[in-house]
Amino acid sequence: MLKRFRADLHIHTCLSPCSELDMNPRDIVDRAREAELDIIGITDHNSAENVEATRRAARGTGITVWGGMEITSSEEVHVLAFFGGADALRRMQEIVYEYLPPQENDEKFYGEQVIVNEFKEVMGFNRRLLIAATGLNVQGVLTEIAALGGISIASHIDKQAFSVLSQLGFIPEDLRFHALELSPNVSRTEAEAKFASLKKFPWVSFSDAHHVTDIGRRVTTLLMEEPTLDEMRQALVDGGGRNVVWE
């Protein structure tokens, strides 16, 4: 039986230097409950080190946490990547780390990159320059995601920076995104008018939350049998009556 799942799959934690420090797993889950979300996606810049803590914080709440990250390509295109298993996510993180520049984060300039547990306790700091572009081009990012069985979504295509359209000017035919994300800054009506040529891709929209109060400000409803990545993959192609609806 198909059910409706309210999903916000673009949430940054305090591991992203551009996020507020109160974006810890416990407060994220509490806010997700207030927003009546069923599925949340943890997508820090070029890292997934706070995913497991968020999963532990969500135990017993009924909220499903999908592990992912927002990868920055060499062209500075942001790509959301999600993986069904911990091993695939861990391997993707290793690949991304291999392609990050060998520079340390400047906390005073970019902000701290905090690794926390489910009790809001600081476990350490990631010293890599996570905000940087990786050495992988967009095609390389999509190839690595596909090889690990993941789902790739072009981030906030309506933004004037760090989107596939702002950086490349168009979406080349060989870039096989599973979906395109619209930011909360654009309405469905505006998007329909501005991006009509991109209707061949499924569209989703999430909060891109960097602040706790932003979580759930934009939600996509997934009509699926269960909250799994395989089910979402089918929903993105309207498989068996499944679908995605951007509210």
Backbone as numpy.savetxt, mean C-alpha at the origin, in Angstrom:
# Nx Ny Nz CAx CAy CAz Cx Cy Cz
-20.36 -17.98 -0.41 -21.20 -16.78 -0.41 -20.32 -15.53 -0.41
-20.67 -14.59 -1.27 -19.88 -13.36 -1.35 -20.29 -12.38 -0.25
-19.30 -11.67 0.27 -19.55 -10.69 1.33 -18.84 -9.38 0.95
-19.27 -8.31 1.59 -18.64 -7.01 1.34 -17.62 -6.73 2.45
-16.41 -6.38 2.02 -15.33 -6.05 2.95 -14.89 -4.61 2.70
-14.97 -3.80 3.74 -14.50 -2.41 3.62 -12.98 -2.38 3.84
-12.27 -1.90 2.83 -10.81 -1.99 2.86 -10.15 -0.62 2.67
-9.15 -0.36 3.51 -8.23 0.76 3.31 -6.84 0.14 3.24
-6.31 0.04 2.04 -5.08 -0.72 1.82 -3.84 0.15 1.61
-3.93 1.41 1.98 -2.75 2.28 1.82 -2.56 3.07 3.10
-1.89 2.43 4.06 -1.68 3.03 5.38 -0.19 2.95 5.73
0.38 4.08 6.09 1.79 4.13 6.52 1.85 4.08 8.04
2.89 3.46 8.56 3.12 3.48 10.00 4.26 4.46 10.29
4.66 4.54 11.56 5.75 5.41 11.96 7.10 4.97 11.39
7.12 3.86 10.66 8.34 3.45 9.97 8.60 4.33 8.75
7.54 4.91 8.20 7.71 5.85 7.09 8.10 7.21 7.67
9.19 7.79 7.21 9.67 9.03 7.84 8.71 10.20 7.68
7.80 10.10 6.72 6.84 11.18 6.48 5.56 11.01 7.28
5.48 9.97 8.12 4.28 9.73 8.92 4.43 10.31 10.32
3.28 10.52 10.96 3.31 10.95 12.35 3.83 9.80 13.22
4.49 10.14 14.30 5.05 9.11 15.18 3.97 8.32 15.91
2.74 8.85 15.97 1.68 8.07 16.63 1.03 7.05 15.69
1.58 6.88 14.51 1.07 5.85 13.60 1.67 4.50 13.99
1.34 4.06 15.18 1.83 2.77 15.66 0.74 1.72 15.43
1.11 0.43 15.44 0.14 -0.62 15.14 -1.12 -0.58 16.00
-0.97 -0.34 17.29 -2.14 -0.37 18.18 -3.13 0.75 17.83
-2.62 1.96 17.64 -3.53 3.08 17.34 -4.10 2.97 15.93
-3.34 2.39 15.02 -3.87 2.17 13.66 -5.04 1.21 13.71
-4.89 0.13 14.45 -5.97 -0.85 14.53 -7.18 -0.25 15.26
-6.94 0.51 16.32 -8.06 1.14 17.03 -8.84 2.08 16.11
-8.12 2.86 15.32 -8.79 3.77 14.39 -9.52 3.00 13.29
-8.92 1.89 12.85 -9.57 1.07 11.82 -10.88 0.49 12.34
-10.92 0.15 13.62 -12.17 -0.34 14.22 -13.21 0.77 14.24
-12.79 1.97 14.63 -13.73 3.11 14.65 -14.30 3.37 13.25
-13.45 3.18 12.24 -13.88 3.44 10.86 -14.61 2.24 10.25
-14.80 1.20 11.05 -15.53 -0.01 10.62 -14.89 -0.64 9.39
-13.56 -0.72 9.41 -12.84 -1.36 8.32 -12.72 -2.86 8.58
-12.75 -3.64 7.53 -12.57 -5.08 7.64 -11.14 -5.50 7.28
-10.53 -4.77 6.35 -9.18 -5.10 5.89 -8.36 -3.81 5.85
-7.13 -3.87 6.37 -6.22 -2.74 6.22 -4.92 -3.25 5.59
-4.29 -2.40 4.82 -3.00 -2.73 4.21 -1.92 -1.83 4.79
-0.82 -2.44 5.24 0.30 -1.68 5.78 1.33 -1.53 4.67
1.57 -0.28 4.28 2.37 -0.01 3.08 3.38 1.10 3.35
4.39 0.78 4.13 5.42 1.78 4.38 6.36 1.89 3.18
7.06 3.00 3.13 7.98 3.23 2.01 9.13 2.24 2.07
9.20 1.38 1.06 10.34 0.48 0.84 10.68 -0.42 2.03
9.71 -0.71 2.86 9.97 -1.59 3.99 8.65 -2.17 4.52
8.77 -3.34 5.15 7.58 -4.00 5.71 7.82 -4.40 7.16
8.71 -3.69 7.85 9.14 -4.15 9.17 8.11 -3.91 10.28
7.03 -3.19 10.02 5.99 -3.03 11.04 4.71 -3.82 10.70
4.78 -4.67 9.70 3.59 -5.43 9.30 3.20 -6.46 10.37
4.15 -7.25 10.82 3.81 -8.32 11.76 3.30 -7.76 13.08
3.86 -6.65 13.54 3.38 -6.04 14.78 1.93 -5.59 14.62
1.60 -5.08 13.44 0.21 -4.65 13.21 -0.72 -5.86 13.18
-0.26 -6.95 12.61 -1.07 -8.18 12.63 -1.31 -8.64 14.07
-0.28 -8.57 14.87 -0.47 -8.99 16.27 -1.43 -8.03 16.99
-1.33 -6.76 16.69 -2.23 -5.78 17.33 -3.68 -6.01 16.91
-3.88 -6.60 15.73 -5.24 -6.79 15.21 -5.87 -8.11 15.64
-5.10 -8.96 16.33 -5.66 -10.26 16.74 -6.89 -10.07 17.62
-7.94 -10.80 17.27 -9.16 -10.76 18.06 -10.09 -9.62 17.71
-9.69 -8.78 16.77 -10.53 -7.62 16.42 -11.44 -7.90 15.22
-11.13 -8.95 14.46 -11.88 -9.21 13.23 -11.33 -8.47 12.03
-10.30 -7.66 12.24 -9.68 -6.93 11.14 -8.55 -7.76 10.54
-8.55 -7.87 9.23 -7.48 -8.57 8.52 -6.41 -7.57 8.09
-5.16 -7.90 8.34 -4.04 -7.03 7.96 -3.29 -7.66 6.80
-3.23 -6.94 5.68 -2.45 -7.41 4.54 -1.07 -6.76 4.57
-0.06 -7.59 4.34 1.32 -7.10 4.34 1.75 -6.60 2.98
2.35 -5.43 2.99 2.82 -4.88 1.73 3.83 -3.78 1.97
4.10 -3.04 0.94 4.95 -1.85 1.04 4.68 -0.97 -0.17
5.09 0.27 -0.07 5.00 1.18 -1.21 6.43 1.36 -1.74
6.67 0.74 -2.89 8.01 0.70 -3.45 8.21 1.90 -4.38
9.37 2.54 -4.28 9.70 3.65 -5.16 10.66 3.17 -6.24
10.25 3.30 -7.49 11.09 2.86 -8.61 12.20 3.89 -8.88
13.09 3.53 -9.76 14.19 4.46 -10.10 13.66 5.72 -10.77
12.46 5.64 -11.36 11.85 6.85 -11.97 11.05 7.64 -10.95
11.08 7.20 -9.69 10.32 7.80 -8.59 8.82 7.62 -8.77
8.45 6.46 -9.29 7.05 6.05 -9.35 6.75 5.19 -8.13
5.68 5.50 -7.42 5.28 4.72 -6.27 4.36 3.57 -6.70
4.66 2.37 -6.19 3.88 1.18 -6.52 3.52 0.46 -5.22
2.23 0.23 -5.01 1.80 -0.57 -3.86 1.95 -2.04 -4.20
2.56 -2.79 -3.28 2.76 -4.22 -3.50 2.22 -4.99 -2.31
1.44 -6.04 -2.57 0.88 -6.87 -1.49 1.21 -8.34 -1.76
1.43 -9.08 -0.67 1.80 -10.48 -0.79 0.98 -11.31 0.19
0.62 -12.52 -0.27 -0.23 -13.37 0.55 0.50 -14.07 1.68
1.79 -14.27 1.57 2.54 -14.99 2.60 3.69 -14.16 3.15
4.09 -14.51 4.37 5.18 -13.77 5.02 6.50 -13.98 4.28
6.71 -15.16 3.73 7.98 -15.44 3.05 8.14 -14.56 1.81
7.07 -14.42 1.04 7.14 -13.60 -0.17 7.37 -12.12 0.20
6.70 -11.66 1.24 6.89 -10.26 1.66 8.32 -10.04 2.14
8.82 -11.00 2.90 10.19 -10.88 3.41 11.19 -10.86 2.24
10.97 -11.71 1.25 11.87 -11.75 0.10 11.81 -10.43 -0.68
10.60 -9.88 -0.83 10.49 -8.60 -1.54 11.22 -7.51 -0.77
11.12 -7.54 0.54 11.83 -6.56 1.34 13.35 -6.68 1.13
13.84 -7.92 1.09 15.28 -8.13 0.87 15.70 -7.55 -0.49
14.86 -7.80 -1.51 15.18 -7.28 -2.85 15.22 -5.76 -2.84
14.21 -5.16 -2.24 14.16 -3.69 -2.18 15.37 -3.13 -1.44
15.73 -3.75 -0.32 16.90 -3.28 0.43 18.17 -3.38 -0.41
18.25 -4.44 -1.22 19.44 -4.60 -2.08 19.56 -3.45 -3.07
18.41 -2.90 -3.47 18.40 -1.86 -4.50 18.30 -0.44 -3.94
18.25 -0.30 -2.62 18.27 1.05 -2.05 19.69 1.61 -2.09
19.85 2.93 -2.22 21.20 3.50 -2.21 21.86 3.29 -0.86
23.19 3.17 -0.84 23.90 2.89 0.43 24.06 4.16 1.28
22.95 4.77 1.63 22.97 5.99 2.43 22.10 5.81 3.66
22.48 6.47 4.73 21.68 6.40 5.95 20.62 7.50 5.94
19.53 7.24 6.62 18.47 8.23 6.76 18.96 9.42 7.59
18.64 10.61 7.14 18.91 11.82 7.92 17.64 12.14 8.70
17.61 11.73 9.97 16.38 11.88 10.77 15.97 13.33 10.93
16.93 14.22 11.03 16.58 15.64 11.21 15.91 16.20 9.96
16.28 15.67 8.79 15.75 16.20 7.53 14.48 15.46 7.10
14.54 14.11 7.16 13.41 13.32 6.65 12.45 12.86 7.74
12.96 12.69 8.96 12.13 12.15 10.04 12.62 10.78 10.46
12.16 10.34 11.63 12.58 9.05 12.17 11.85 7.90 11.49
12.47 6.74 11.46 11.90 5.52 10.88 11.84 4.47 11.99
10.69 4.43 12.67 10.60 3.72 13.94 10.00 2.33 13.76
10.70 1.34 14.29 10.19 -0.02 14.33 9.57 -0.23 15.71
8.31 -0.63 15.75 7.59 -0.74 17.03 6.94 -2.11 17.14
6.53 -2.44 18.36 5.78 -3.68 18.54 4.29 -3.34 18.74
3.50 -4.37 19.01 2.06 -4.17 19.12 1.65 -3.45 20.40
2.61 -3.21 21.31 2.31 -2.51 22.56 2.83 -1.06 22.53
3.10 -0.55 21.36 3.59 0.82 21.15 5.02 1.01 21.66
5.74 -0.07 21.89 7.11 0.03 22.38 8.07 0.13 21.20
9.03 1.04 21.31 10.03 1.20 20.26 11.03 0.05 20.32
11.16 -0.64 19.19 12.07 -1.78 19.12 13.38 -1.43 18.41
13.36 -0.29 17.72 14.58 0.13 17.02 14.26 1.14 15.94
15.29 1.49 15.19 15.15 2.45 14.11 15.78 1.86 12.85
15.07 1.99 11.75 15.64 1.56 10.48 16.54 2.69 9.98
17.80 2.41 9.78 18.77 3.44 9.39 18.91 3.61 7.89
18.25 2.74 7.11 18.34 2.89 5.65 17.58 4.15 5.22
17.92 4.64 4.05 17.22 5.81 3.51 15.97 5.31 2.77
14.93 5.00 3.56 13.74 4.37 2.99 12.98 5.28 2.05
13.14 6.57 2.19 12.38 7.50 1.35 12.98 7.61 -0.06
14.13 7.00 -0.25 14.84 7.14 -1.53 14.23 6.25 -2.61
14.57 6.57 -3.86 14.20 5.69 -4.97 15.11 4.47 -4.97
14.56 3.32 -5.31 15.38 2.13 -5.46 16.05 2.16 -6.84
16.92 1.22 -7.08 17.56 1.11 -8.39 16.74 0.32 -9.39
15.56 -0.14 -9.00 14.69 -0.90 -9.89 13.79 0.05 -10.66
13.72 -0.11 -11.99 12.74 0.69 -12.72 11.34 0.09 -12.52
10.32 0.77 -13.03 8.95 0.31 -12.76 8.74 -1.11 -13.27
9.24 -1.37 -14.47 9.07 -2.72 -15.01 9.75 -3.75 -14.11
10.92 -3.39 -13.59 11.63 -4.29 -12.69 10.86 -4.53 -11.40
10.24 -3.47 -10.87 9.43 -3.62 -9.65 8.27 -4.58 -9.91
7.55 -4.37 -11.03 6.40 -5.23 -11.33 6.83 -6.67 -11.57
7.97 -6.85 -12.21 8.47 -8.20 -12.47 8.76 -8.93 -11.16
9.40 -8.24 -10.22 9.72 -8.87 -8.93 8.45 -9.19 -8.15
7.48 -8.27 -8.18 6.22 -8.52 -7.47 5.51 -9.74 -8.07
5.45 -9.79 -9.40 4.78 -10.91 -10.06 5.47 -12.24 -9.77
6.80 -12.23 -9.75 7.55 -13.46 -9.51 7.27 -14.03 -8.12
6.89 -13.16 -7.19 6.60 -13.59 -5.82 5.09 -13.77 -5.58
4.32 -13.69 -6.67 2.88 -13.93 -6.55 2.11 -12.78 -5.95
2.66 -11.58 -6.01 2.00 -10.44 -5.38 1.05 -9.69 -6.29
0.41 -8.69 -5.73 -0.48 -7.79 -6.45 0.18 -6.41 -6.50
0.17 -5.79 -7.67 0.78 -4.46 -7.82 -0.28 -3.44 -8.20
-0.25 -2.31 -7.53 -1.21 -1.23 -7.77 -0.42 0.07 -7.95
-0.68 0.77 -9.04 -0.03 2.07 -9.25 -0.60 3.07 -8.25
0.25 3.67 -7.42 -0.22 4.56 -6.36 -0.72 5.89 -6.91
-1.76 6.41 -6.28 -2.29 7.78 -6.46 -1.95 8.38 -7.83
-2.54 7.84 -8.88 -2.17 8.27 -10.24 -2.56 9.70 -10.53
-3.43 10.29 -9.70 -3.85 11.67 -9.93 -2.90 12.69 -9.33
-1.91 12.26 -8.56 -1.01 13.21 -7.91 0.03 13.75 -8.90
0.52 14.92 -8.58 1.47 15.61 -9.45 2.91 15.18 -9.22
3.12 14.25 -8.31 4.47 13.74 -8.05 4.36 12.30 -7.59
5.37 11.52 -7.90 5.49 10.13 -7.45 4.37 9.22 -7.97
3.74 9.58 -9.06 2.76 8.69 -9.68 3.29 8.27 -11.05
2.75 7.20 -11.58 3.22 6.73 -12.88 2.96 7.78 -13.96
1.86 8.53 -13.85 1.56 9.53 -14.85 2.44 10.78 -14.70
2.72 11.18 -13.46 3.56 12.37 -13.27 5.01 12.08 -13.68
5.44 10.83 -13.50 6.86 10.53 -13.76 7.12 10.05 -15.19
6.16 9.28 -15.75 6.36 8.74 -17.10 5.51 9.45 -18.15
4.44 10.11 -17.71 3.57 10.81 -18.65 2.44 9.95 -19.19
2.60 8.63 -19.13 1.58 7.69 -19.60 1.90 6.32 -19.00
1.01 5.37 -19.24 1.26 4.02 -18.75 1.61 3.13 -19.95
2.88 2.77 -20.10 3.27 1.92 -21.23 2.50 0.60 -21.24
2.28 0.07 -22.43 1.48 -1.15 -22.58 2.05 -2.33 -21.81
3.37 -2.36 -21.63 3.97 -3.52 -20.97 3.97 -3.42 -19.44
3.41 -2.34 -18.91 3.31 -2.26 -17.45 1.96 -2.83 -17.03
1.97 -4.02 -16.48 0.74 -4.75 -16.17 0.36 -4.58 -14.70
-0.09 -3.40 -14.34 -0.59 -3.20 -12.98 -1.89 -3.99 -12.81
-2.12 -4.52 -11.61 -3.41 -5.16 -11.33 -4.52 -4.13 -11.18
-4.14 -2.92 -10.74 -5.15 -1.86 -10.54 -4.44 -0.52 -10.46
-5.23 0.54 -10.57 -4.73 1.90 -10.39 -5.42 2.50 -9.16
-4.65 3.24 -8.36 -5.22 3.88 -7.17 -5.44 5.36 -7.44
-6.62 5.85 -7.07 -6.91 7.28 -7.05 -6.80 7.75 -5.61
-6.31 8.96 -5.42 -6.14 9.48 -4.07 -7.47 10.03 -3.55
-7.55 10.32 -2.25 -8.77 10.94 -1.71 -8.99 12.36 -2.21
-8.00 12.91 -2.91 -8.13 14.29 -3.41 -9.01 14.41 -4.64
-9.39 13.29 -5.23 -10.18 13.34 -6.45 -11.47 12.55 -6.27
-12.57 13.11 -6.74 -13.85 12.41 -6.65 -13.98 11.42 -7.80
-14.93 10.54 -7.68 -15.16 9.56 -8.75 -15.54 10.29 -10.05
-16.38 11.31 -9.91 -16.80 12.05 -11.11 -15.62 12.72 -11.79
-14.77 13.35 -11.00 -13.58 14.00 -11.55 -12.65 12.99 -12.21
-12.48 11.85 -11.57 -11.59 10.82 -12.11 -12.14 10.26 -13.42
-13.46 10.04 -13.47 -14.08 9.50 -14.70 -13.81 10.44 -15.87
-13.85 11.76 -15.60 -13.64 12.73 -16.67 -12.17 12.83 -17.06
-11.29 12.77 -16.07 -9.87 13.03 -16.33 -9.12 11.80 -16.83
-9.54 10.62 -16.38 -8.77 9.41 -16.69 -9.59 8.38 -17.47
-10.47 8.87 -18.33 -11.35 7.96 -19.09 -10.56 6.95 -19.91
-9.39 7.36 -20.39 -8.59 6.45 -21.23 -7.98 5.30 -20.45
-8.07 5.36 -19.13 -7.45 4.32 -18.31 -8.48 3.36 -17.72
-9.67 3.34 -18.30 -10.73 2.48 -17.76 -10.46 1.00 -17.98
-9.47 0.66 -18.78 -9.17 -0.76 -18.97 -8.58 -1.38 -17.70
-8.09 -0.52 -16.79 -7.58 -1.00 -15.51 -8.69 -0.92 -14.45
-8.72 -1.84 -13.49 -9.60 -1.64 -12.34 -9.11 -0.45 -11.52
-10.04 0.27 -10.92 -9.70 1.42 -10.09 -10.02 1.12 -8.63
-9.14 1.58 -7.77 -9.38 1.50 -6.33 -9.01 2.86 -5.74
-9.38 3.08 -4.51 -9.01 4.32 -3.85 -8.91 4.08 -2.35
-7.81 4.55 -1.78 -7.56 4.36 -0.36 -7.09 5.67 0.27
-6.84 5.63 1.58 -6.58 6.89 2.30 -5.19 7.45 2.11
-4.19 6.57 1.85 -2.78 7.00 1.88 -2.51 7.71 3.20
-2.95 7.08 4.28 -2.91 7.72 5.60 -1.48 7.81 6.14
-1.12 9.03 6.55 0.11 9.28 7.29 -0.20 9.78 8.69
-1.49 10.01 8.94 -1.97 10.47 10.24 -3.13 9.55 10.66
-3.26 9.29 11.95 -4.27 8.35 12.42 -5.67 8.75 11.97
-5.95 10.05 12.04 -7.30 10.49 11.70 -7.62 10.32 10.21
-6.59 10.11 9.39 -6.83 9.93 7.95 -7.28 8.51 7.60
-7.05 7.56 8.48 -7.38 6.16 8.18 -8.88 6.03 7.94
-9.24 5.45 6.82 -10.64 5.25 6.48 -11.29 6.43 5.80
-10.52 7.50 5.52 -11.15 8.66 4.86 -11.54 8.33 3.43
-10.94 7.30 2.84 -11.34 6.80 1.53 -11.26 5.27 1.61
-12.33 4.61 1.20 -12.45 3.16 1.35 -12.87 2.55 0.02
-12.36 1.37 -0.26 -12.85 0.59 -1.40 -13.51 -0.68 -0.85
-14.72 -0.96 -1.31 -15.42 -2.16 -0.87 -15.11 -3.31 -1.81
-14.68 -4.43 -1.23 -14.33 -5.61 -1.99 -15.43 -6.65 -1.78
-16.05 -7.09 -2.86 -17.06 -8.14 -2.79 -16.36 -9.47 -3.06
-16.20 -10.28 -2.00 -15.38 -11.49 -2.08 -15.96 -12.55 -1.14
-15.45 -13.77 -1.25 -15.87 -14.83 -0.33 -15.17 -14.69 1.02
-13.88 -14.31 0.99 -13.11 -14.19 2.23 -12.00 -13.15 2.01
-11.46 -12.61 3.09 -10.47 -11.53 2.95 -9.06 -12.04 2.64
-8.89 -12.57 1.45 -7.58 -13.07 1.04 -7.13 -12.36 -0.22
-5.83 -12.39 -0.44 -5.28 -11.74 -1.63 -5.75 -12.43 -2.91
-5.87 -13.76 -2.85 -6.35 -14.49 -4.03 -7.77 -14.06 -4.39
-8.59 -13.83 -3.37 -9.95 -13.37 -3.62 -9.93 -11.96 -4.23
-9.04 -11.10 -3.74 -8.97 -9.75 -4.31 -8.51 -9.81 -5.76
-7.58 -10.71 -6.03 -7.10 -10.84 -7.41 -8.28 -11.16 -8.34
-9.18 -12.03 -7.88 -10.36 -12.36 -8.68 -11.33 -11.18 -8.74
-11.46 -10.48 -7.62 -12.39 -9.34 -7.59 -11.97 -8.25 -8.58
-10.67 -8.09 -8.78 -10.18 -7.05 -9.69 -10.51 -7.36 -11.15
-10.84 -8.61 -11.44 -11.23 -8.96 -12.81 -12.69 -9.42 -12.87
-13.46 -9.06 -11.82 -14.88 -9.43 -11.76 -15.07 -10.94 -11.87
-14.20 -11.68 -11.24 -14.28 -13.14 -11.31 -15.38 -13.72 -10.45
-16.31 -14.47 -11.04 -17.35 -15.15 -10.27 -18.25 -14.21 -9.51
-18.51 -13.04 -10.05 -19.38 -12.08 -9.37 -18.67 -11.19 -8.38
-17.40 -11.46 -8.13 -16.64 -10.60 -7.21 -16.36 -9.27 -7.91
-16.22 -8.23 -7.12 -15.84 -6.95 -7.73 -15.28 -6.00 -6.67
-14.83 -4.86 -7.14 -14.33 -3.82 -6.25 -15.12 -2.55 -6.54
-15.53 -1.88 -5.48 -16.33 -0.67 -5.64 -15.70 0.43 -4.79
-15.32 1.47 -5.44 -14.74 2.62 -4.75 -15.87 3.51 -4.28
-15.93 3.72 -2.97 -17.00 4.55 -2.39 -16.74 6.02 -2.62
